[in-house]
PDB file of C-alpha atoms in Angstrom:
ATOM      1  CA  UNK T   1     -97.769 -71.705  53.179  1.00 64.00           C
ATOM      2  CA  UNK T   2     -96.801 -75.315  52.447  1.00 77.00           C
ATOM      3  CA  UNK T   3     -93.187 -75.112  53.704  1.00 93.00           C
ATOM      4  CA  UNK T   4     -91.543 -78.519  53.285  1.00 95.00           C
ATOM      5  CA  UNK T   5     -93.702 -81.237  51.753  1.00 95.00           C
ATOM      6  CA  UNK T   6     -92.789 -84.917  51.897  1.00 96.00           C
ATOM      7  CA  UNK T   7     -94.426 -87.826  50.163  1.00 95.00           C
ATOM      8  CA  UNK T   8     -95.485 -90.465  50.948  1.00 96.00           C
ATOM      9  CA  UNK T   9     -96.443 -90.202  54.626  1.00 94.00           C
ATOM     10  CA  UNK T  10     -96.417 -93.963  55.129  1.00 95.00           C
ATOM     11  CA  UNK T  11     -94.860 -96.818  53.195  1.00 96.00           C
ATOM     12  CA  UNK T  12     -94.407-100.541  53.705  1.00 97.00           C
ATOM     13  CA  UNK T  13     -91.797-102.316  51.618  1.00 96.00           C
ATOM     14  CA  UNK T  14     -90.553-105.853  51.344  1.00 97.00           C
ATOM     15  CA  UNK T  15     -86.830-106.509  51.698  1.00 97.00           C
ATOM     16  CA  UNK T  16     -85.109-105.834  48.387  1.00 97.00           C
ATOM     17  CA  UNK T  17     -87.725-103.472  46.995  1.00 97.00           C
ATOM     18  CA  UNK T  18     -86.780 -99.978  45.935  1.00 96.00           C
ATOM     19  CA  UNK T  19     -88.521 -96.678  46.458  1.00 96.00           C
ATOM     20  CA  UNK T  20     -87.974 -92.937  46.321  1.00 97.00           C
ATOM     21  CA  UNK T  21     -88.999 -90.474  48.987  1.00 97.00           C
ATOM     22  CA  UNK T  22     -89.909 -87.095  47.574  1.00 97.00           C
ATOM     23  CA  UNK T  23     -89.327 -83.725  49.187  1.00 97.00           C
ATOM     24  CA  UNK T  24     -90.127 -80.239  47.978  1.00 97.00           C
ATOM     25  CA  UNK T  25     -89.854 -76.826  49.627  1.00 97.00           C
ATOM     26  CA  UNK T  26     -91.452 -73.588  48.529  1.00 96.00           C
ATOM     27  CA  UNK T  27     -89.405 -71.177  50.655  1.00 94.00           C
ATOM     28  CA  UNK T  28     -86.645 -70.583  48.092  1.00 95.00           C
ATOM     29  CA  UNK T  29     -84.166 -72.265  50.430  1.00 94.00           C
ATOM     30  CA  UNK T  30     -80.750 -73.180  49.140  1.00 94.00           C
ATOM     31  CA  UNK T  31     -79.939 -76.105  51.437  1.00 93.00           C
ATOM     32  CA  UNK T  32     -81.842 -79.338  51.935  1.00 94.00           C
ATOM     33  CA  UNK T  33     -81.318 -82.370  54.169  1.00 94.00           C
ATOM     34  CA  UNK T  34     -82.497 -85.911  54.753  1.00 96.00           C
ATOM     35  CA  UNK T  35     -82.556 -87.265  58.313  1.00 95.00           C
ATOM     36  CA  UNK T  36     -83.692 -90.526  59.804  1.00 96.00           C
ATOM     37  CA  UNK T  37     -85.068 -90.830  63.310  1.00 94.00           C
ATOM     38  CA  UNK T  38     -84.948 -94.087  65.230  1.00 93.00           C
ATOM     39  CA  UNK T  39     -86.076 -94.681  68.813  1.00 84.00           C
ATOM     40  CA  UNK T  40     -83.275 -93.831  71.207  1.00 80.00           C
ATOM     41  CA  UNK T  41     -80.998 -92.589  68.410  1.00 81.00           C
ATOM     42  CA  UNK T  42     -82.132 -89.057  67.796  1.00 84.00           C
ATOM     43  CA  UNK T  43     -81.972 -87.503  64.338  1.00 91.00           C
ATOM     44  CA  UNK T  44     -79.111 -88.662  62.129  1.00 92.00           C
ATOM     45  CA  UNK T  45     -78.107 -87.018  58.883  1.00 92.00           C
ATOM     46  CA  UNK T  46     -78.217 -89.239  55.800  1.00 94.00           C
ATOM     47  CA  UNK T  47     -77.348 -86.822  52.990  1.00 94.00           C
ATOM     48  CA  UNK T  48     -77.500 -83.117  52.458  1.00 93.00           C
ATOM     49  CA  UNK T  49     -77.360 -80.632  49.633  1.00 94.00           C
ATOM     50  CA  UNK T  50     -75.763 -77.350  50.607  1.00 91.00           C
ATOM     51  CA  UNK T  51     -76.855 -75.747  47.351  1.00 92.00           C
ATOM     52  CA  UNK T  52     -78.439 -76.712  44.056  1.00 93.00           C
ATOM     53  CA  UNK T  53     -76.094 -78.969  42.141  1.00 91.00           C
ATOM     54  CA  UNK T  54     -74.229 -80.341  45.170  1.00 93.00           C
ATOM     55  CA  UNK T  55     -74.841 -83.306  47.455  1.00 95.00           C
ATOM     56  CA  UNK T  56     -72.767 -84.704  50.298  1.00 92.00           C
ATOM     57  CA  UNK T  57     -72.872 -87.719  52.556  1.00 92.00           C
ATOM     58  CA  UNK T  58     -73.916 -87.356  56.131  1.00 90.00           C
ATOM     59  CA  UNK T  59     -73.425 -89.669  59.065  1.00 88.00           C
ATOM     60  CA  UNK T  60     -75.400 -92.680  57.785  1.00 93.00           C
ATOM     61  CA  UNK T  61     -75.403 -92.680  53.946  1.00 95.00           C
ATOM     62  CA  UNK T  62     -75.020 -96.415  53.268  1.00 95.00           C
ATOM     63  CA  UNK T  63     -77.943 -97.891  51.350  1.00 96.00           C
ATOM     64  CA  UNK T  64     -79.222 -94.530  50.142  1.00 97.00           C
ATOM     65  CA  UNK T  65     -78.811 -92.220  47.176  1.00 97.00           C
ATOM     66  CA  UNK T  66     -80.048 -88.691  46.674  1.00 97.00           C
ATOM     67  CA  UNK T  67     -80.835 -86.344  43.842  1.00 97.00           C
ATOM     68  CA  UNK T  68     -81.130 -82.576  44.038  1.00 96.00           C
ATOM     69  CA  UNK T  69     -83.483 -82.277  41.104  1.00 91.00           C
ATOM     70  CA  UNK T  70     -83.678 -78.496  41.225  1.00 95.00           C
ATOM     71  CA  UNK T  71     -83.662 -75.830  43.907  1.00 96.00           C
ATOM     72  CA  UNK T  72     -87.052 -76.949  45.234  1.00 97.00           C
ATOM     73  CA  UNK T  73     -86.752 -80.728  45.212  1.00 97.00           C
ATOM     74  CA  UNK T  74     -84.475 -83.222  46.950  1.00 98.00           C
ATOM     75  CA  UNK T  75     -85.269 -86.914  46.698  1.00 97.00           C
ATOM     76  CA  UNK T  76     -83.983 -89.896  48.683  1.00 98.00           C
ATOM     77  CA  UNK T  77     -83.793 -93.319  47.057  1.00 97.00           C
ATOM     78  CA  UNK T  78     -83.525 -96.729  48.650  1.00 96.00           C
ATOM     79  CA  UNK T  79     -82.263 -99.076  45.943  1.00 93.00           C
ATOM     80  CA  UNK T  80     -82.692-102.333  47.851  1.00 96.00           C
ATOM     81  CA  UNK T  81     -84.547-101.836  51.100  1.00 96.00           C
ATOM     82  CA  UNK T  82     -83.419-103.652  54.236  1.00 97.00           C
ATOM     83  CA  UNK T  83     -85.199-104.081  57.602  1.00 96.00           C
ATOM     84  CA  UNK T  84     -82.510-101.861  59.169  1.00 96.00           C
ATOM     85  CA  UNK T  85     -83.909 -98.998  57.111  1.00 97.00           C
ATOM     86  CA  UNK T  86     -87.196 -99.119  58.975  1.00 97.00           C
ATOM     87  CA  UNK T  87     -87.373 -95.627  60.386  1.00 96.00           C
ATOM     88  CA  UNK T  88     -89.041 -92.244  60.219  1.00 96.00           C
ATOM     89  CA  UNK T  89     -87.485 -90.077  57.528  1.00 97.00           C
ATOM     90  CA  UNK T  90     -87.488 -86.305  57.651  1.00 96.00           C
ATOM     91  CA  UNK T  91     -86.625 -83.862  54.944  1.00 97.00           C
ATOM     92  CA  UNK T  92     -85.558 -80.387  56.043  1.00 94.00           C
ATOM     93  CA  UNK T  93     -84.351 -77.152  54.528  1.00 94.00           C
ATOM     94  CA  UNK T  94     -82.519 -73.970  55.484  1.00 91.00           C
ATOM     95  CA  UNK T  95     -82.147 -70.686  53.681  1.00 90.00           C
ATOM     96  CA  UNK T  96     -78.373 -71.051  53.470  1.00 83.00           C
ATOM     97  CA  UNK T  97     -75.898 -73.618  54.721  1.00 82.00           C
ATOM     98  CA  UNK T  98     -73.809 -73.300  57.834  1.00 72.00           C
ATOM     99  CA  UNK T  99     -74.932 -69.887  59.045  1.00 67.00           C
ATOM    100  CA  UNK T 100     -77.052 -70.510  62.145  1.00 67.00           C
ATOM    101  CA  UNK T 101     -80.213 -70.955  60.173  1.00 75.00           C
ATOM    102  CA  UNK T 102     -83.013 -72.881  61.763  1.00 82.00           C
ATOM    103  CA  UNK T 103     -84.189 -76.048  60.032  1.00 88.00           C
ATOM    104  CA  UNK T 104     -87.676 -76.285  58.625  1.00 92.00           C
ATOM    105  CA  UNK T 105     -88.859 -79.892  58.684  1.00 93.00           C
ATOM    106  CA  UNK T 106     -91.335 -81.806  56.614  1.00 94.00           C
ATOM    107  CA  UNK T 107     -93.954 -83.936  58.346  1.00 93.00           C
ATOM    108  CA  UNK T 108     -91.995 -87.150  57.919  1.00 95.00           C
ATOM    109  CA  UNK T 109     -92.350 -90.530  56.213  1.00 96.00           C
ATOM    110  CA  UNK T 110     -92.921 -93.622  58.326  1.00 95.00           C
ATOM    111  CA  UNK T 111     -91.186 -96.457  56.463  1.00 97.00           C
ATOM    112  CA  UNK T 112     -91.415-100.099  57.411  1.00 96.00           C
ATOM    113  CA  UNK T 113     -89.308-102.725  55.660  1.00 96.00           C
ATOM    114  CA  UNK T 114     -90.465-106.285  56.218  1.00 95.00           C
TER     115      UNK T 114
ATOM    116  CA  UNK J   1     -66.402 -87.421  67.855  1.00 81.00           C
ATOM    117  CA  UNK J   2     -68.732 -84.514  68.466  1.00 86.00           C
ATOM    118  CA  UNK J   3     -71.642 -85.352  70.713  1.00 91.00           C
ATOM    119  CA  UNK J   4     -74.718 -83.858  72.327  1.00 95.00           C
ATOM    120  CA  UNK J   5     -76.218 -85.472  75.426  1.00 97.00           C
ATOM    121  CA  UNK J   6     -79.681 -84.734  76.742  1.00 97.00           C
ATOM    122  CA  UNK J   7     -81.050 -85.634  80.139  1.00 97.00           C
ATOM    123  CA  UNK J   8     -83.302 -86.978  81.336  1.00 97.00           C
ATOM    124  CA  UNK J   9     -84.359 -89.167  78.411  1.00 95.00           C
ATOM    125  CA  UNK J  10     -87.925 -89.167  79.677  1.00 96.00           C
ATOM    126  CA  UNK J  11     -89.875 -87.315  82.289  1.00 96.00           C
ATOM    127  CA  UNK J  12     -93.430 -87.502  83.629  1.00 98.00           C
ATOM    128  CA  UNK J  13     -94.892 -84.528  85.482  1.00 97.00           C
ATOM    129  CA  UNK J  14     -98.304 -83.164  86.415  1.00 97.00           C
ATOM    130  CA  UNK J  15     -99.914 -80.055  85.065  1.00 97.00           C
ATOM    131  CA  UNK J  16     -98.624 -76.954  86.805  1.00 97.00           C
ATOM    132  CA  UNK J  17     -95.200 -78.406  87.548  1.00 97.00           C
ATOM    133  CA  UNK J  18     -92.003 -76.693  86.428  1.00 97.00           C
ATOM    134  CA  UNK J  19     -89.500 -78.778  84.492  1.00 98.00           C
ATOM    135  CA  UNK J  20     -85.871 -78.325  83.506  1.00 98.00           C
ATOM    136  CA  UNK J  21     -84.424 -80.176  80.551  1.00 98.00           C
ATOM    137  CA  UNK J  22     -80.676 -80.471  80.159  1.00 98.00           C
ATOM    138  CA  UNK J  23     -78.381 -80.501  77.159  1.00 98.00           C
ATOM    139  CA  UNK J  24     -74.616 -80.882  77.403  1.00 98.00           C
ATOM    140  CA  UNK J  25     -72.219 -80.978  74.498  1.00 97.00           C
ATOM    141  CA  UNK J  26     -68.677 -81.802  73.499  1.00 95.00           C
ATOM    142  CA  UNK J  27     -67.885 -80.406  70.074  1.00 90.00           C
ATOM    143  CA  UNK J  28     -64.799 -79.195  68.316  1.00 85.00           C
ATOM    144  CA  UNK J  29     -66.119 -75.921  66.908  1.00 87.00           C
ATOM    145  CA  UNK J  30     -69.309 -74.541  68.384  1.00 91.00           C
ATOM    146  CA  UNK J  31     -71.450 -72.039  66.518  1.00 90.00           C
ATOM    147  CA  UNK J  32     -74.892 -72.182  68.164  1.00 92.00           C
ATOM    148  CA  UNK J  33     -77.291 -74.372  70.119  1.00 95.00           C
ATOM    149  CA  UNK J  34     -80.890 -74.919  69.098  1.00 94.00           C
ATOM    150  CA  UNK J  35     -83.944 -76.356  70.807  1.00 96.00           C
ATOM    151  CA  UNK J  36     -86.809 -77.995  68.935  1.00 95.00           C
ATOM    152  CA  UNK J  37     -90.163 -79.369  70.059  1.00 96.00           C
ATOM    153  CA  UNK J  38     -91.455 -82.516  68.371  1.00 94.00           C
ATOM    154  CA  UNK J  39     -95.077 -83.388  68.992  1.00 91.00           C
ATOM    155  CA  UNK J  40     -96.553 -85.833  66.537  1.00 81.00           C
ATOM    156  CA  UNK J  41     -94.278 -85.519  63.582  1.00 81.00           C
ATOM    157  CA  UNK J  42     -92.112 -82.618  62.418  1.00 89.00           C
ATOM    158  CA  UNK J  43     -89.824 -80.878  64.928  1.00 92.00           C
ATOM    159  CA  UNK J  44     -90.601 -77.192  65.304  1.00 92.00           C
ATOM    160  CA  UNK J  45     -88.056 -74.551  66.250  1.00 92.00           C
ATOM    161  CA  UNK J  46     -88.059 -73.075  69.759  1.00 95.00           C
ATOM    162  CA  UNK J  47     -84.819 -71.214  70.426  1.00 94.00           C
ATOM    163  CA  UNK J  48     -81.378 -70.518  69.062  1.00 93.00           C
ATOM    164  CA  UNK J  49     -78.640 -69.632  71.541  1.00 94.00           C
ATOM    165  CA  UNK J  50     -75.239 -68.296  70.660  1.00 91.00           C
ATOM    166  CA  UNK J  51     -74.096 -66.281  73.677  1.00 88.00           C
ATOM    167  CA  UNK J  52     -73.582 -67.375  77.264  1.00 90.00           C
ATOM    168  CA  UNK J  53     -75.841 -66.087  79.995  1.00 89.00           C
ATOM    169  CA  UNK J  54     -78.478 -64.458  77.812  1.00 90.00           C
ATOM    170  CA  UNK J  55     -81.891 -65.978  78.455  1.00 92.00           C
ATOM    171  CA  UNK J  56     -84.247 -66.538  75.570  1.00 94.00           C
ATOM    172  CA  UNK J  57     -87.895 -66.527  76.548  1.00 96.00           C
ATOM    173  CA  UNK J  58     -91.152 -67.383  74.837  1.00 95.00           C
ATOM    174  CA  UNK J  59     -94.206 -67.511  77.059  1.00 96.00           C
ATOM    175  CA  UNK J  60     -93.690 -70.219  79.668  1.00 97.00           C
ATOM    176  CA  UNK J  61     -90.559 -71.535  77.969  1.00 98.00           C
ATOM    177  CA  UNK J  62     -87.085 -70.164  78.513  1.00 98.00           C
ATOM    178  CA  UNK J  63     -83.565 -71.287  77.748  1.00 97.00           C
ATOM    179  CA  UNK J  64     -80.043 -70.300  78.585  1.00 96.00           C
ATOM    180  CA  UNK J  65     -76.596 -71.322  77.420  1.00 96.00           C
ATOM    181  CA  UNK J  66     -73.374 -71.741  79.393  1.00 95.00           C
ATOM    182  CA  UNK J  67     -70.466 -71.900  76.951  1.00 91.00           C
ATOM    183  CA  UNK J  68     -67.897 -72.310  79.709  1.00 93.00           C
ATOM    184  CA  UNK J  69     -69.527 -75.403  81.194  1.00 93.00           C
ATOM    185  CA  UNK J  70     -70.827 -76.538  77.768  1.00 95.00           C
ATOM    186  CA  UNK J  71     -74.495 -76.954  78.500  1.00 95.00           C
ATOM    187  CA  UNK J  72     -77.905 -75.463  78.035  1.00 97.00           C
ATOM    188  CA  UNK J  73     -81.174 -75.809  79.924  1.00 98.00           C
ATOM    189  CA  UNK J  74     -84.741 -75.493  78.743  1.00 98.00           C
ATOM    190  CA  UNK J  75     -87.232 -74.499  81.425  1.00 98.00           C
ATOM    191  CA  UNK J  76     -90.975 -74.889  81.173  1.00 98.00           C
ATOM    192  CA  UNK J  77     -93.058 -73.325  83.930  1.00 98.00           C
ATOM    193  CA  UNK J  78     -96.691 -74.105  84.764  1.00 98.00           C
ATOM    194  CA  UNK J  79     -96.672 -77.096  82.422  1.00 98.00           C
ATOM    195  CA  UNK J  80     -99.781 -77.991  80.431  1.00 97.00           C
ATOM    196  CA  UNK J  81    -100.773 -81.231  78.700  1.00 97.00           C
ATOM    197  CA  UNK J  82     -99.994 -79.513  75.401  1.00 96.00           C
ATOM    198  CA  UNK J  83     -96.342 -79.360  76.425  1.00 97.00           C
ATOM    199  CA  UNK J  84     -96.152 -83.144  76.094  1.00 97.00           C
ATOM    200  CA  UNK J  85     -93.601 -83.758  73.357  1.00 96.00           C
ATOM    201  CA  UNK J  86     -90.055 -84.766  72.622  1.00 95.00           C
ATOM    202  CA  UNK J  87     -87.671 -81.868  73.109  1.00 97.00           C
ATOM    203  CA  UNK J  88     -84.605 -81.976  70.904  1.00 95.00           C
ATOM    204  CA  UNK J  89     -81.339 -80.171  71.482  1.00 96.00           C
ATOM    205  CA  UNK J  90     -78.963 -79.633  68.575  1.00 94.00           C
ATOM    206  CA  UNK J  91     -75.546 -78.028  68.353  1.00 93.00           C
ATOM    207  CA  UNK J  92     -74.473 -76.294  65.182  1.00 90.00           C
ATOM    208  CA  UNK J  93     -70.828 -76.524  64.244  1.00 87.00           C
ATOM    209  CA  UNK J  94     -68.748 -73.997  62.388  1.00 83.00           C
ATOM    210  CA  UNK J  95     -67.222 -76.788  60.326  1.00 73.00           C
ATOM    211  CA  UNK J  96     -69.196 -80.011  60.137  1.00 69.00           C
ATOM    212  CA  UNK J  97     -67.900 -83.477  59.472  1.00 64.00           C
ATOM    213  CA  UNK J  98     -69.748 -86.617  58.488  1.00 60.00           C
ATOM    214  CA  UNK J  99     -72.419 -85.799  61.042  1.00 58.00           C
ATOM    215  CA  UNK J 100     -73.123 -82.600  59.162  1.00 67.00           C
ATOM    216  CA  UNK J 101     -73.178 -79.157  60.651  1.00 79.00           C
ATOM    217  CA  UNK J 102     -75.951 -79.947  63.130  1.00 86.00           C
ATOM    218  CA  UNK J 103     -75.533 -82.586  65.835  1.00 90.00           C
ATOM    219  CA  UNK J 104     -78.748 -83.690  67.544  1.00 93.00           C
ATOM    220  CA  UNK J 105     -79.149 -85.147  70.990  1.00 95.00           C
ATOM    221  CA  UNK J 106     -81.442 -88.129  71.497  1.00 95.00           C
ATOM    222  CA  UNK J 107     -84.191 -85.977  72.914  1.00 95.00           C
ATOM    223  CA  UNK J 108     -86.135 -85.776  76.167  1.00 96.00           C
ATOM    224  CA  UNK J 109     -89.658 -87.183  76.106  1.00 95.00           C
ATOM    225  CA  UNK J 110     -91.856 -85.064  78.362  1.00 97.00           C
ATOM    226  CA  UNK J 111     -95.268 -86.323  79.412  1.00 97.00           C
ATOM    227  CA  UNK J 112     -97.557 -83.937  81.282  1.00 98.00           C
ATOM    228  CA  UNK J 113    -100.427 -85.622  83.126  1.00 97.00           C
ATOM    229  CA  UNK J 114    -103.677 -83.770  83.890  1.00 95.00           C
TER     230      UNK J 114
END
């Protein structure tokens, strides 16, 4: 049972470089999320996709774009990385949106932007 | 703005001690409160609470919600070194805003010494 799979696990970028974080879930979940976690800040929502074909901004969307490629996959793109985007990124999914469903998290991506 | 506050932010105890972690919230439209445990990477689900006064229990961990006073506690009895982790509290909203439907606290870092 893979659950939620994120790649890569670690990444170092230079300022201005671009990259895409990949996320896939095999639980047939409808809703997917991208969070970032910074020391002392807790988990903050970047973007989410309540269902296939829809995406919405979360609390901290600036500097990011997302694509819900299909029901399984939800990618996060940094077009021009900045040091402020150094963080741990988590992808998560729920069976349906907004119905007291627990989140299933991926193992995270540690991103450093120099 | 909706917010979730956890206390203490960090805690060091010795094996065998009992600990109580606190989570208070101020939100506009409460649906449920969730607790997660985060060891090395991905948060894992512990409890979901929706009704006041009903204790949820799993082994040495238990949690209860007070919807009148707007808080929840997570108790861990007879702590073990394996309980060392960050414990996250999150409140689910009926209608989310830019923060999404799930508002996370900053977490309590628990360290259990042998």
